[in-house]
XYZ file of N, CA and C in Angstrom:
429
model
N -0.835 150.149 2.474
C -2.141 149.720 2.001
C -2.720 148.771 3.046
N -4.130 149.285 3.465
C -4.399 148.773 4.429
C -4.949 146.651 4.064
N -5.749 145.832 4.936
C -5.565 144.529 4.287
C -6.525 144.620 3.541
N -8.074 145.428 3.521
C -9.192 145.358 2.890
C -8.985 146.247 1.549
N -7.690 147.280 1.311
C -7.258 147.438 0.334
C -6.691 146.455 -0.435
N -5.915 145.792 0.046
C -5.380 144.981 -0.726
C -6.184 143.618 -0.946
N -7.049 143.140 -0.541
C -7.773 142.205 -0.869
C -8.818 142.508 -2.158
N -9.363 144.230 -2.161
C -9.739 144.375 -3.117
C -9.123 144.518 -4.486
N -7.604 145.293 -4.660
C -6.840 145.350 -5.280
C -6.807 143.841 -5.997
N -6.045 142.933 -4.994
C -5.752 141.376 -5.604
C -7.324 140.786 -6.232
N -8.458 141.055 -5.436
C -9.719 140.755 -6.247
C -9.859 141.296 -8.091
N -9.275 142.379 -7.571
C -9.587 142.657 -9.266
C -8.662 142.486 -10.364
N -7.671 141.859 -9.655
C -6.497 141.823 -10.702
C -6.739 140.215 -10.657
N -7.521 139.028 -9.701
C -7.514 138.437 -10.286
C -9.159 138.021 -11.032
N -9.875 139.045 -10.802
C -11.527 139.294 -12.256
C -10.683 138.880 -13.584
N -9.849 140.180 -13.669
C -9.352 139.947 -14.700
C -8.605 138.628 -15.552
N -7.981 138.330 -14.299
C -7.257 137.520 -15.059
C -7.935 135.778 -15.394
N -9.096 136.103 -14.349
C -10.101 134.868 -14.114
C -10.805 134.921 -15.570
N -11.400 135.974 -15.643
C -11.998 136.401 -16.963
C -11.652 135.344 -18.185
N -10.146 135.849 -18.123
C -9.823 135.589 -19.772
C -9.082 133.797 -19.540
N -8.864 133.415 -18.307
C -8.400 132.000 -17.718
C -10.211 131.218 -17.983
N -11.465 131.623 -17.788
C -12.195 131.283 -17.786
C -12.968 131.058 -19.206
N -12.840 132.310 -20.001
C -13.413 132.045 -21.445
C -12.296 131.385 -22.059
N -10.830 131.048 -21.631
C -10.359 129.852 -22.796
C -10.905 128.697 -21.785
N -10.834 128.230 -20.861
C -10.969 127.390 -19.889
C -12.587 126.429 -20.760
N -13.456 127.911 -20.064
C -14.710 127.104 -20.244
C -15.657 126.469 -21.540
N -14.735 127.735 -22.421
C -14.920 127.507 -23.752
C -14.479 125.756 -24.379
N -13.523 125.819 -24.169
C -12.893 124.595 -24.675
C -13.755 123.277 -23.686
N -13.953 123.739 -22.162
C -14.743 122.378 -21.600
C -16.401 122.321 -21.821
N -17.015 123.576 -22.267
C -18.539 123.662 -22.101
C -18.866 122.549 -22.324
N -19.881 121.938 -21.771
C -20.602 120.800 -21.759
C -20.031 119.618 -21.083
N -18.863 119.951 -21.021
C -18.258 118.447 -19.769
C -18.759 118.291 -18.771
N -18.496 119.823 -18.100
C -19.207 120.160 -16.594
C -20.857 119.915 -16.303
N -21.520 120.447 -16.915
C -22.712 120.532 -17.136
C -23.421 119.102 -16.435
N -24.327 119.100 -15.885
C -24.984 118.057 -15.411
C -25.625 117.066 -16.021
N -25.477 116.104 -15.931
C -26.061 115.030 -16.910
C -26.901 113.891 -16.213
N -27.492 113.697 -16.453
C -29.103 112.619 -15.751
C -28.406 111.429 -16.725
N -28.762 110.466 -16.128
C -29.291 108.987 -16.766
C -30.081 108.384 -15.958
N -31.046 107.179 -16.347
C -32.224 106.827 -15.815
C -31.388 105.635 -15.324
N -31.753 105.182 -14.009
C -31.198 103.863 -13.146
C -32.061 102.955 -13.522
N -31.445 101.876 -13.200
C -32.465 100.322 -13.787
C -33.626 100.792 -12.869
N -33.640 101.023 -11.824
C -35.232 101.385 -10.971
C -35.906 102.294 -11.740
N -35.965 103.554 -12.531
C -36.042 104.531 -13.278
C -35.916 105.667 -12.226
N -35.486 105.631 -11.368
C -35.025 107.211 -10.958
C -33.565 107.726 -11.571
N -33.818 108.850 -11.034
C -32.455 110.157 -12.013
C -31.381 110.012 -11.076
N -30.425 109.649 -11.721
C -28.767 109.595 -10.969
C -28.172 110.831 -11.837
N -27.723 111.972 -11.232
C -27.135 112.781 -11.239
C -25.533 112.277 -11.240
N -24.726 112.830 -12.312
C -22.982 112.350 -12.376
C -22.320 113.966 -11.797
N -21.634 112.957 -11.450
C -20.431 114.468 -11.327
C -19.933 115.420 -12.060
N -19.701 116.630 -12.316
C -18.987 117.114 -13.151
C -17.354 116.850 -13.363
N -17.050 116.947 -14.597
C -15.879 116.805 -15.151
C -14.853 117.327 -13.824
N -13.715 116.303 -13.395
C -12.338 116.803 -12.687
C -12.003 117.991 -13.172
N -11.466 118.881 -12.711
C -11.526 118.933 -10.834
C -13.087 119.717 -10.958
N -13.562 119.115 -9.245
C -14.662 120.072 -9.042
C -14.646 119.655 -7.787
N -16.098 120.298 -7.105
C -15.724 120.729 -5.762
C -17.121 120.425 -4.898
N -17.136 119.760 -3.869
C -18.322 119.851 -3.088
C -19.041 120.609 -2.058
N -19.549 120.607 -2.541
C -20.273 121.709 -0.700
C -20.031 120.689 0.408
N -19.336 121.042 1.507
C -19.162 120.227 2.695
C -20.590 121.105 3.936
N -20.524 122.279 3.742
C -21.519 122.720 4.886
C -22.773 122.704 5.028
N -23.399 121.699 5.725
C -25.085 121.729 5.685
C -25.640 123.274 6.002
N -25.265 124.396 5.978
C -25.666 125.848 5.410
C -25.480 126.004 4.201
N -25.005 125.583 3.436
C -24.653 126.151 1.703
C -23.338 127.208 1.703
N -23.414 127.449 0.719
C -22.508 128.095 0.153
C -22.623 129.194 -0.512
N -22.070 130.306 -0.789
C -22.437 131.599 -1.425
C -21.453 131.586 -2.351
N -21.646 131.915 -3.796
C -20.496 131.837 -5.049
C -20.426 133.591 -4.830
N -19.686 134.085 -4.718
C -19.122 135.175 -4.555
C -18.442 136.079 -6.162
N -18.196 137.440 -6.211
C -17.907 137.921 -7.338
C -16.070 137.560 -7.339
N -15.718 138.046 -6.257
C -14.234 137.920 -6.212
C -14.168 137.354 -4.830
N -12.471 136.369 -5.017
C -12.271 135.591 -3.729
C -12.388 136.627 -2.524
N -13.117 136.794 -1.727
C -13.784 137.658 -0.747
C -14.628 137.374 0.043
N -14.936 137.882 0.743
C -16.478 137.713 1.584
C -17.153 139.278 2.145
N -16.120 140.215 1.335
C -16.656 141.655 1.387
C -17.093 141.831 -0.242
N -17.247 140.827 -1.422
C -17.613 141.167 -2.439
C -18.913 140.182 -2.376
N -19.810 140.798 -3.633
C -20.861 140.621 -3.518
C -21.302 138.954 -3.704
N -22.228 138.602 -3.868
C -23.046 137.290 -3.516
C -23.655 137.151 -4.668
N -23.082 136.001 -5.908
C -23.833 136.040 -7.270
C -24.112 134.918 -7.371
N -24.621 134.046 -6.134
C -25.609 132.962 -6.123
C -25.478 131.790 -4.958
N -25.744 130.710 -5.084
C -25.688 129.774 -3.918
C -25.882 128.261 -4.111
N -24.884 127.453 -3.706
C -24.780 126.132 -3.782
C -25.074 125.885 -2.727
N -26.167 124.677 -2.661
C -26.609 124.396 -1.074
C -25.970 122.624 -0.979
N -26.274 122.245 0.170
C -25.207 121.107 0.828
C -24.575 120.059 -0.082
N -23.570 119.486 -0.080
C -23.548 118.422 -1.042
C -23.680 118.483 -2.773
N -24.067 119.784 -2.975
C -23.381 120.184 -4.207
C -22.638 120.244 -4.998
N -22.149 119.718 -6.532
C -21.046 119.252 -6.868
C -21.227 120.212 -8.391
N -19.815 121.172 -7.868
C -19.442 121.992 -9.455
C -17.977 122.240 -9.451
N -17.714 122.605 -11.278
C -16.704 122.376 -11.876
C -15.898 123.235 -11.281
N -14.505 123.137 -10.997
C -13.239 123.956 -11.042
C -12.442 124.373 -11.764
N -12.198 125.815 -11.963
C -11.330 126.293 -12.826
C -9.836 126.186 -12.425
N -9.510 126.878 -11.317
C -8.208 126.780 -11.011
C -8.526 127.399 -9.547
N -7.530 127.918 -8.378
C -7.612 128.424 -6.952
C -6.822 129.162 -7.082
N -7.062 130.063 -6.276
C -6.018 131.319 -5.817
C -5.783 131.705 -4.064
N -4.754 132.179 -3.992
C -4.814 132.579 -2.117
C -5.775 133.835 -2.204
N -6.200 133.796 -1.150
C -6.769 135.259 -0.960
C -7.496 135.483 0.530
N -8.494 135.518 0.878
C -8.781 136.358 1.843
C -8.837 134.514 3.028
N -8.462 134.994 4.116
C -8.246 133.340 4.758
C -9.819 133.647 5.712
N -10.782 132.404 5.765
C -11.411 132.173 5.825
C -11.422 131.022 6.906
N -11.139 131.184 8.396
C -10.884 130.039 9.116
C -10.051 129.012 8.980
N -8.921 129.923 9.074
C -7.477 129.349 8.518
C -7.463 128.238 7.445
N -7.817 128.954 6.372
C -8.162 128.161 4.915
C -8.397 129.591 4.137
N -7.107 129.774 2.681
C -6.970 130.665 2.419
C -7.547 130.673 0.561
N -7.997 129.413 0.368
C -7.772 128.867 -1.171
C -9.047 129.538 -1.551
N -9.233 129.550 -2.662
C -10.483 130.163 -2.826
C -10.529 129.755 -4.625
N -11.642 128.618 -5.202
C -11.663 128.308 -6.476
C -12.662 129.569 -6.850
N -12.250 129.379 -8.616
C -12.903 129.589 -9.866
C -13.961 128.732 -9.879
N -15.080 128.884 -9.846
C -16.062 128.037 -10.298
C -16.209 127.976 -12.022
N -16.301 127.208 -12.592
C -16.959 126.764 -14.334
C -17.957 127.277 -14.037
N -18.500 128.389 -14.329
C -19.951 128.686 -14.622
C -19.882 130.211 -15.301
N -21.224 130.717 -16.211
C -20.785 131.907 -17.123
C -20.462 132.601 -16.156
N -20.685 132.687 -15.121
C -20.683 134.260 -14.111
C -19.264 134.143 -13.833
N -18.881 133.027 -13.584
C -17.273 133.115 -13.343
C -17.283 133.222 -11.835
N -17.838 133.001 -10.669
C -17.606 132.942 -9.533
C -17.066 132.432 -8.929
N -16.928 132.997 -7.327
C -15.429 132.292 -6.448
C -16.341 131.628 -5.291
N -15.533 130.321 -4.593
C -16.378 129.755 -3.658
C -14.839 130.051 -2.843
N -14.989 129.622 -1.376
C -14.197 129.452 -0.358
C -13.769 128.138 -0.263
N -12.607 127.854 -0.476
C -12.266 126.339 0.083
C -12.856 125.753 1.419
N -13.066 126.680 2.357
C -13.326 126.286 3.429
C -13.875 125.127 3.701
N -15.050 124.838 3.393
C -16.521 124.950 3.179
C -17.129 124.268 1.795
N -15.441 123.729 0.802
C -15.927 122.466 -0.212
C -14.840 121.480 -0.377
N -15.432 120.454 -0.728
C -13.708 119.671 -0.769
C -13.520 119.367 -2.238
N -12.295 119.790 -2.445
C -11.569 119.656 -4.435
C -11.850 117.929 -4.728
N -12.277 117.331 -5.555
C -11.642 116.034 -6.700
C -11.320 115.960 -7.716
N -9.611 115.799 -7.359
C -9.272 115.671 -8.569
C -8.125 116.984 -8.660
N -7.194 116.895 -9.045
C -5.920 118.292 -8.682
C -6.720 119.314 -9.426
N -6.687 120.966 -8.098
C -6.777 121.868 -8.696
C -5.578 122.909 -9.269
N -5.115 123.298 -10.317
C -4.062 123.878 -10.373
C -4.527 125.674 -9.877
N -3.106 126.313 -9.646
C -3.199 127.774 -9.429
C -3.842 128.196 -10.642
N -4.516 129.519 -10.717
C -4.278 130.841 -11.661
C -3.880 130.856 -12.343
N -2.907 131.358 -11.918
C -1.529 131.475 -12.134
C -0.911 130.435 -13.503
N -0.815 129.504 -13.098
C -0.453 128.910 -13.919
C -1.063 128.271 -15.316
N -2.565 128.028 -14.632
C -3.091 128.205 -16.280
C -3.142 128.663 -16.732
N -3.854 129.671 -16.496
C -3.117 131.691 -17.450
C -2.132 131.485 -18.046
N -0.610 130.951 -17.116
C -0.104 130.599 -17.777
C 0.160 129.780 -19.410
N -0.345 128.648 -18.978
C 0.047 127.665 -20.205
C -1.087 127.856 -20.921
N -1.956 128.752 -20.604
C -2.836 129.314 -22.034
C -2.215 130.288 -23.021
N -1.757 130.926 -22.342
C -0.775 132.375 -23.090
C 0.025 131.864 -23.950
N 0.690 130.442 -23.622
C 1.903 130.173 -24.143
C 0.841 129.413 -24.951
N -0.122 128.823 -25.500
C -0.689 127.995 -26.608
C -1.229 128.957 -27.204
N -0.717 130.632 -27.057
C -1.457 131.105 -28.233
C -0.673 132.218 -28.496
N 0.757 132.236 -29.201
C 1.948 133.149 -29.435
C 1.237 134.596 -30.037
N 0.654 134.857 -30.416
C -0.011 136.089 -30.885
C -1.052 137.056 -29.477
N -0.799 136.139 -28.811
C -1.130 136.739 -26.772
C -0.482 137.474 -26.697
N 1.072 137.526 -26.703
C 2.347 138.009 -26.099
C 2.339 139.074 -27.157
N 1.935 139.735 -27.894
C 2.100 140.979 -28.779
C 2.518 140.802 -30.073
């Protein structure tokens, strides 16, 4: 299997598994992430961070949220410089200027950014493993 086979292969096995890591994920955090204004004693808008972990845009070009960790899958929107959104979890996948991580973004679409190109606050865990310890908080998962 050639590598652009297998990058698509691992893309869709982890849609899937992002999918269902994402509707317990986001379900349970909706509204943490979400952006929140408060008025400063001057009255301008201070923008807060979203809920740990999340992730910044480091590149004064922006960023493209992608369908699957890729850069041969499609383009389902764009964070421009200094941008700050929620993290689901990271996965390896396609290496990107020797930087291979590639987050879950919190958002309905469920999109992937490149580590490259944002910096994490706050520990991101694998996939993998939350999938994990979701499965196991819900014994009627396993059959």
């Amino acid at each position: 299997m050639n590598s652009v086979a297998t990058i698509a292969a691992r893309g869709a096995r982890l849609a899937a598994a992002g999918g269902l890591v994402s509707a317990m994920v986001f379900g349970a955090t909706a509204g943490i992430g979400a952006t929140a204004q408060a008025a400063g004693p001057s009255g301008e808008q201070a923008v807060m961070a979203p809920a740990k972990p999340y992730a910044t845009v480091t590149t004064k070009a922006g960023l493209n949220k992608r369908q699957f960790p890729s850069t041969d899958s499609s383009v389902r929107g764009f964070l421009p410089y200094r941008a700050q959104v929620g993290v689901v979890c990271k996965v390896r996948a396609q290496n990107i200027a020797g930087n291979d991580i590639w987050y879950l973004v919190r958002d309905k679409s469920q999109p992937w950014i490149s580590a490259k190109y944002a910096a994490n606050t706050g520990y991101v865990k694998y996939c993998k493993d939350v999938l994990r310890s979701k499965v196991r908080q819900m014994p009627r998962a396993m059959g």
